[in-house]
Amino acid sequence: MKLLIVESPAKARTLKSYLGDGFSVEASVGHVRDLPRKGLGVDVERGFEPEYVTIEGKGPVLKKLRDAAEKAESILLATDPDREGEAIAYHIVEALSGRKKSLRQRFRRITFNEITKNAVVEALDRPGEIDLPRIEAQQARRILDRLVGYKVSPLLWKKIRPGLSAGRVQSVAVRLLVERERERRAFRSGTYWDLRAHLAAEGRAFTADLATLEGAAIAKGRDFDERTGALKAGRRVVLLDQDRVEALRASLADATFTVGELREKRSKRSPYPPFTTATLQQEANRKLNLGARETMRIAQGLYEAGRITYMRTDSVTLSEVAIGAIRSRVETRYGAEYLSPSPRRYKTRSRSAQEAHEAIRPAGTEMATSRELGLTGRQEALYDLIWRRATATQMADARLRHLTVRVDADDARFRAAGKVIEFPGFFRAYVEGSDDPDAALENQEVVLPDMREGQELACRKVESRKHETKPPARFTDAALVKELEADGIGRPSTYAAIISTVLDRGYAVRQNKHLVPTFIAFAVTELLENHFQNLVDTGFTSEMEEALDEIARGNVDWRSYLAGFYNGRDGLEARLLEREAAIDPREASTVRLGDLTPRVRIGRYGPYLELELDGARTTAPLPEGVAPADLSEEQALELLKKRAQGPDRLGEDPESGETIYLMDGRYGPYVQCGEAVKGGGKPRRASLPANVLPEDVTLATALKLLAMPAPLGTHPESGEPVKVGIGRYGPYVVHQSDYRSLTDGDDPLDITFDRAMELLAVPKTRGRRAAAKPLRTVGEHPDDGQPIAIHKGRYGPYVKHGRMNASLPKGLEPDDVTVTIALELLRKRRERDAAKTGSGRRGPQGKSSRK
């Protein structure tokens, strides 16, 4: 019996369907060993020797693999064909064989770029050895990340705020976001006007825009300085203001509009290369509104099901078999005229690209569509995107005809441009930025009427138009991936994790599709720029990536490279020792925005404003969600002024006699009864509902809010009160722990008992306390036969059995959890709970068994 080990249970299931009875297929469920979660885990004094430990929860997995390996005549490692997959294979060998030389000799490595029967059978015929230089490159990368993260992060805790982190690639990505936000803050809008003429030729309407006046070009957005809002020096353009443009419009009322010149040219457009990891993430973000991590999760599922080729690749190469399959499908689906005259072959320009991989394409030779495969939902959408992009590569060029018309009217010249798609070619399958090629073809065409030079045109209307220049756009996932790739930062397989880390660490928030850096990101970036410039320098980080590639090629010794980075006068260790004493925590936690008089400081509970007002230091918390580029001088001073004046006094509580205040905090306005006393309990507080403005709050309103949850009446069946309240997730009514959220039309201050009873009568179908539908059921618990399921929680996925929950360790995906792994996680959770409660133990349903 041969044993085949892969990293994913889903991949294992697909492979089992291809292999005969002579094979056993098992999954390692990702990595089995890693550096310890606590401590550096690297001996810098002994050549950066790593200390590997078994990942939490992987003990039962390793035991199962070890038992299977002992019985197998040969063991094939079929983990993914990249550095990470190579590392997983290496650690499986180390963990299973230990010092058993006889067992170690039975391991062989196989790789395939797609999980199809032909590809797997071919790989089985040519087994090889683990690529040690690639292991060393992956190990060097892991140790580099650990050195930066574990050495620099504690400095951030001391100087700015506890809980912050630095990262070799993460910090560079954050700096890119911060630099763009700085550009937006420095931006000054420029205003310009122009005219648009609504014309007709032989009764067919079209529009033309003012291009020149008295021979000089009209100012456009590109002519303005982004930092001043004024025209750039040396620009020979006419800047029209409203008065002048209106005067010009009036003067053209009786002008004759004639065709001054016609220009026609033809062009061709060739299809884009097939997808790499980076371009797939960009297009999935633009077309399908998927984040980088979600894109990779869906692609992983498609790969493991044998639907697409390996999705972590920076190569645009297509195999000859794939080219043949695509060309055959193009001819049958679109017709021979849509086939490119000869096969198109794409070559990757990046020196670091792994040409052994193919681009991302549909697996196999059938080029089946998503409908033919029966795919649904997001898998269908992403597969269809990959199918169309790959199909387009072997299609004919698109042919276009461009027509430019100059229209003269006195001293003004207008311009109209048209475009006609004479032959759509590959556009029939794929138009970048659109998920509907047919609609995109229609949108791309601007058809002008037939005209001749000297022809007089009918002018139906001339309208004036105001324009304002726009600040540089914030990064989306797609734009950031594109920038990272262009700068050589990270590798395609890491982009999704980089963006997720930046968001999870609080260095950015997502607003619509944009990544907005926080004030904490500004403070961390400024500290690193001032004291550890290399760590946030794109050129230096790109050079590190190239060095890691050289290690993978066997050209650089990994220990020597790490020594050069960490040791010596200019190494990270010396720099940390030198700069720690020089960094003033107060300065490090201060964000100075050049045009803002108050200072922004990072405090324990978030960013706040600070300024000397009337000789006294005044502070005010910054409201949640204010972006650094959008914080104005007026807004900052108003927040500080309100804080200095103190809270609004609404009156006194008739029961306690304490003063009722209207206050403003980080999370918005609220009312408070009494004052906070150092060392005492917190005063009663209540947030204002979304429909209540601060200026409309009276003492009566405040008392109602502070009394919540307030009784509305007695439930006729239970005799228990029905109450209304406002919680973290909005207003609600409740009876005996049975909650219902209020609808948009309900006001918690005026809701009646009858309306509350109506809401409670509606069966609970969703909400925080509704019975959550599991992501998947793992199996039955051997003790009681009750189901073990995976649920999605606020802090990530978790295993649930009865009332016992156990979080999934980082890196363990819900689809990879088996009954064995789930039981181990639940056991460890019971042990932790028992340790906290002394001798208390929990039974199968999570109930305490102590009397």
Tab-separated table of N, CA and C in Angstrom, residues 263-337:
chain	number	residue	atom	x	y	z
A	263	ARG	N	-10.744	63.337	-38.361
A	263	ARG	CA	-9.598	62.420	-38.328
A	263	ARG	C	-10.095	61.024	-37.976
A	264	GLU	N	-9.618	60.081	-38.751
A	264	GLU	CA	-10.033	58.704	-38.514
A	264	GLU	C	-8.797	57.812	-38.451
A	265	LYS	N	-8.768	56.917	-37.491
A	265	LYS	CA	-7.681	55.949	-37.422
A	265	LYS	C	-8.222	54.635	-36.886
A	266	ARG	N	-7.521	53.587	-37.236
A	266	ARG	CA	-7.914	52.255	-36.792
A	266	ARG	C	-6.861	51.705	-35.843
A	267	SER	N	-7.305	50.879	-34.920
A	267	SER	CA	-6.374	50.299	-33.943
A	267	SER	C	-6.789	48.871	-33.640
A	268	LYS	N	-5.862	48.147	-33.021
A	268	LYS	CA	-6.122	46.778	-32.592
A	268	LYS	C	-5.849	46.666	-31.099
A	269	ARG	N	-6.614	45.803	-30.471
A	269	ARG	CA	-6.376	45.491	-29.059
A	269	ARG	C	-6.157	43.993	-28.934
A	270	SER	N	-5.067	43.627	-28.265
A	270	SER	CA	-4.770	42.210	-28.046
A	270	SER	C	-5.228	41.794	-26.658
A	271	PRO	N	-5.540	40.527	-26.465
A	271	PRO	CA	-6.029	40.074	-25.150
A	271	PRO	C	-4.953	40.161	-24.077
A	272	TYR	N	-5.419	40.232	-22.838
A	272	TYR	CA	-4.531	40.273	-21.684
A	272	TYR	C	-3.950	38.885	-21.422
A	273	PRO	N	-2.824	38.812	-20.736
A	273	PRO	CA	-2.298	37.495	-20.353
A	273	PRO	C	-3.266	36.800	-19.412
A	274	PRO	N	-3.140	35.482	-19.268
A	274	PRO	CA	-3.990	34.778	-18.297
A	274	PRO	C	-3.670	35.241	-16.877
A	275	PHE	N	-4.509	34.849	-15.951
A	275	PHE	CA	-4.388	35.343	-14.579
A	275	PHE	C	-3.166	34.792	-13.859
A	276	THR	N	-2.518	35.675	-13.105
A	276	THR	CA	-1.614	35.281	-12.026
A	276	THR	C	-2.367	35.505	-10.711
A	277	THR	N	-1.757	35.170	-9.600
A	277	THR	CA	-2.433	35.398	-8.314
A	277	THR	C	-2.788	36.867	-8.146
A	278	ALA	N	-1.822	37.746	-8.450
A	278	ALA	CA	-2.038	39.181	-8.236
A	278	ALA	C	-3.131	39.732	-9.136
A	279	THR	N	-3.100	39.382	-10.425
A	279	THR	CA	-4.112	39.940	-11.327
A	279	THR	C	-5.490	39.334	-11.058
A	280	LEU	N	-5.540	38.095	-10.603
A	280	LEU	CA	-6.827	37.512	-10.225
A	280	LEU	C	-7.425	38.265	-9.041
A	281	GLN	N	-6.608	38.559	-8.039
A	281	GLN	CA	-7.098	39.298	-6.877
A	281	GLN	C	-7.590	40.686	-7.275
A	282	GLN	N	-6.870	41.329	-8.197
A	282	GLN	CA	-7.260	42.672	-8.621
A	282	GLN	C	-8.595	42.653	-9.364
A	283	GLU	N	-8.738	41.758	-10.332
A	283	GLU	CA	-9.963	41.720	-11.118
A	283	GLU	C	-11.151	41.215	-10.305
A	284	ALA	N	-10.914	40.263	-9.398
A	284	ALA	CA	-12.010	39.778	-8.548
A	284	ALA	C	-12.501	40.890	-7.627
A	285	ASN	N	-11.595	41.752	-7.204
A	285	ASN	CA	-11.980	42.893	-6.372
A	285	ASN	C	-12.775	43.909	-7.189
A	286	ARG	N	-12.303	44.178	-8.422
A	286	ARG	CA	-12.976	45.172	-9.257
A	286	ARG	C	-14.323	44.673	-9.775
A	287	LYS	N	-14.360	43.433	-10.239
A	287	LYS	CA	-15.555	42.926	-10.900
A	287	LYS	C	-16.555	42.280	-9.938
A	288	LEU	N	-16.033	41.527	-8.978
A	288	LEU	CA	-16.918	40.739	-8.108
A	288	LEU	C	-16.999	41.296	-6.700
A	289	ASN	N	-16.248	42.376	-6.437
A	289	ASN	CA	-16.242	42.997	-5.106
A	289	ASN	C	-15.769	42.026	-4.021
A	290	LEU	N	-14.822	41.170	-4.376
A	290	LEU	CA	-14.260	40.220	-3.415
A	290	LEU	C	-12.947	40.763	-2.874
A	291	GLY	N	-12.733	40.645	-1.568
A	291	GLY	CA	-11.449	40.983	-0.996
A	291	GLY	C	-10.408	39.939	-1.380
A	292	ALA	N	-9.139	40.278	-1.170
A	292	ALA	CA	-8.058	39.373	-1.574
A	292	ALA	C	-8.157	38.034	-0.854
A	293	ARG	N	-8.448	38.057	0.442
A	293	ARG	CA	-8.520	36.799	1.204
A	293	ARG	C	-9.689	35.939	0.731
A	294	GLU	N	-10.838	36.556	0.483
A	294	GLU	CA	-12.006	35.799	0.030
A	294	GLU	C	-11.748	35.201	-1.348
A	295	THR	N	-11.091	35.968	-2.209
A	295	THR	CA	-10.745	35.460	-3.540
A	295	THR	C	-9.895	34.198	-3.426
A	296	MET	N	-8.876	34.236	-2.569
A	296	MET	CA	-7.984	33.092	-2.434
A	296	MET	C	-8.676	31.901	-1.782
A	297	ARG	N	-9.606	32.169	-0.884
A	297	ARG	CA	-10.342	31.064	-0.245
A	297	ARG	C	-11.196	30.332	-1.277
A	298	ILE	N	-11.879	31.092	-2.124
A	298	ILE	CA	-12.723	30.478	-3.153
A	298	ILE	C	-11.858	29.749	-4.175
A	299	ALA	N	-10.752	30.386	-4.581
A	299	ALA	CA	-9.850	29.767	-5.557
A	299	ALA	C	-9.257	28.472	-5.008
A	300	GLN	N	-8.942	28.459	-3.711
A	300	GLN	CA	-8.412	27.251	-3.084
A	300	GLN	C	-9.411	26.102	-3.203
A	301	GLY	N	-10.679	26.412	-2.954
A	301	GLY	CA	-11.705	25.385	-3.079
A	301	GLY	C	-11.845	24.870	-4.501
A	302	LEU	N	-11.751	25.770	-5.493
A	302	LEU	CA	-11.831	25.359	-6.892
A	302	LEU	C	-10.645	24.489	-7.274
A	303	TYR	N	-9.452	24.845	-6.777
A	303	TYR	CA	-8.250	24.059	-7.076
A	303	TYR	C	-8.347	22.663	-6.472
A	304	GLU	N	-8.736	22.601	-5.209
A	304	GLU	CA	-8.778	21.308	-4.524
A	304	GLU	C	-9.865	20.392	-5.084
A	305	ALA	N	-10.861	20.993	-5.733
A	305	ALA	CA	-11.908	20.188	-6.372
A	305	ALA	C	-11.539	19.816	-7.805
A	306	GLY	N	-10.328	20.195	-8.233
A	306	GLY	CA	-9.875	19.862	-9.573
A	306	GLY	C	-10.460	20.733	-10.663
A	307	ARG	N	-10.929	21.950	-10.298
A	307	ARG	CA	-11.565	22.831	-11.286
A	307	ARG	C	-10.583	23.788	-11.957
A	308	ILE	N	-9.579	24.253	-11.229
A	308	ILE	CA	-8.606	25.192	-11.801
A	308	ILE	C	-7.198	24.727	-11.452
A	309	THR	N	-6.220	25.282	-12.142
A	309	THR	CA	-4.825	24.990	-11.823
A	309	THR	C	-4.426	25.718	-10.544
A	310	TYR	N	-3.205	25.469	-10.089
A	310	TYR	CA	-2.753	26.014	-8.810
A	310	TYR	C	-2.860	27.535	-8.818
A	311	MET	N	-3.448	28.082	-7.745
A	311	MET	CA	-3.834	29.489	-7.762
A	311	MET	C	-2.803	30.416	-7.116
A	312	ARG	N	-1.664	29.890	-6.680
A	312	ARG	CA	-0.597	30.761	-6.155
A	312	ARG	C	0.558	30.720	-7.152
A	313	THR	N	0.554	31.661	-8.051
A	313	THR	CA	1.542	31.665	-9.125
A	313	THR	C	1.748	33.084	-9.630
A	314	ASP	N	2.981	33.383	-10.055
A	314	ASP	CA	3.251	34.666	-10.687
A	314	ASP	C	3.657	34.473	-12.145
A	315	SER	N	3.325	33.320	-12.697
A	315	SER	CA	3.659	33.000	-14.080
A	315	SER	C	2.432	33.188	-14.976
A	316	VAL	N	2.670	33.684	-16.207
A	316	VAL	CA	1.588	33.811	-17.189
A	316	VAL	C	1.714	32.743	-18.280
A	317	THR	N	2.571	31.767	-18.047
A	317	THR	CA	2.788	30.702	-19.022
A	317	THR	C	1.583	29.762	-19.085
A	318	LEU	N	1.250	29.323	-20.302
A	318	LEU	CA	0.242	28.289	-20.516
A	318	LEU	C	0.912	27.095	-21.168
A	319	SER	N	0.576	25.899	-20.716
A	319	SER	CA	1.143	24.697	-21.333
A	319	SER	C	0.595	24.535	-22.751
A	320	GLU	N	1.321	23.774	-23.569
A	320	GLU	CA	0.869	23.537	-24.942
A	320	GLU	C	-0.458	22.789	-24.955
A	321	VAL	N	-0.638	21.893	-23.991
A	321	VAL	CA	-1.900	21.161	-23.895
A	321	VAL	C	-3.043	22.131	-23.607
A	322	ALA	N	-2.801	23.081	-22.695
A	322	ALA	CA	-3.838	24.057	-22.346
A	322	ALA	C	-4.157	24.953	-23.532
A	323	ILE	N	-3.134	25.395	-24.259
A	323	ILE	CA	-3.354	26.249	-25.432
A	323	ILE	C	-4.218	25.523	-26.458
A	324	GLY	N	-3.907	24.256	-26.686
A	324	GLY	CA	-4.697	23.468	-27.633
A	324	GLY	C	-6.143	23.328	-27.193
A	325	ALA	N	-6.351	23.087	-25.900
A	325	ALA	CA	-7.710	22.922	-25.381
A	325	ALA	C	-8.508	24.217	-25.514
A	326	ILE	N	-7.862	25.336	-25.213
A	326	ILE	CA	-8.545	26.633	-25.284
A	326	ILE	C	-8.908	26.952	-26.738
A	327	ARG	N	-7.973	26.735	-27.642
A	327	ARG	CA	-8.233	27.051	-29.052
A	327	ARG	C	-9.386	26.208	-29.609
A	328	SER	N	-9.429	24.960	-29.193
A	328	SER	CA	-10.520	24.095	-29.634
A	328	SER	C	-11.863	24.624	-29.128
A	329	ARG	N	-11.895	25.075	-27.880
A	329	ARG	CA	-13.137	25.578	-27.295
A	329	ARG	C	-13.560	26.899	-27.951
A	330	VAL	N	-12.584	27.766	-28.253
A	330	VAL	CA	-12.903	29.037	-28.914
A	330	VAL	C	-13.570	28.774	-30.263
A	331	GLU	N	-13.003	27.836	-31.019
A	331	GLU	CA	-13.525	27.568	-32.360
A	331	GLU	C	-14.948	27.021	-32.304
A	332	THR	N	-15.219	26.131	-31.361
A	332	THR	CA	-16.555	25.536	-31.281
A	332	THR	C	-17.578	26.501	-30.692
A	333	ARG	N	-17.149	27.367	-29.764
A	333	ARG	CA	-18.098	28.258	-29.088
A	333	ARG	C	-18.333	29.556	-29.859
A	334	TYR	N	-17.262	30.141	-30.407
A	334	TYR	CA	-17.382	31.453	-31.032
A	334	TYR	C	-17.237	31.432	-32.559
A	335	GLY	N	-16.619	30.383	-33.106
A	335	GLY	CA	-16.405	30.312	-34.539
A	335	GLY	C	-14.949	30.538	-34.899
A	336	ALA	N	-14.542	30.024	-36.052
A	336	ALA	CA	-13.129	30.088	-36.465
A	336	ALA	C	-12.636	31.511	-36.620
A	337	GLU	N	-13.542	32.454	-37.009
A	337	GLU	CA	-13.091	33.835	-37.213
A	337	GLU	C	-12.661	34.515	-35.912
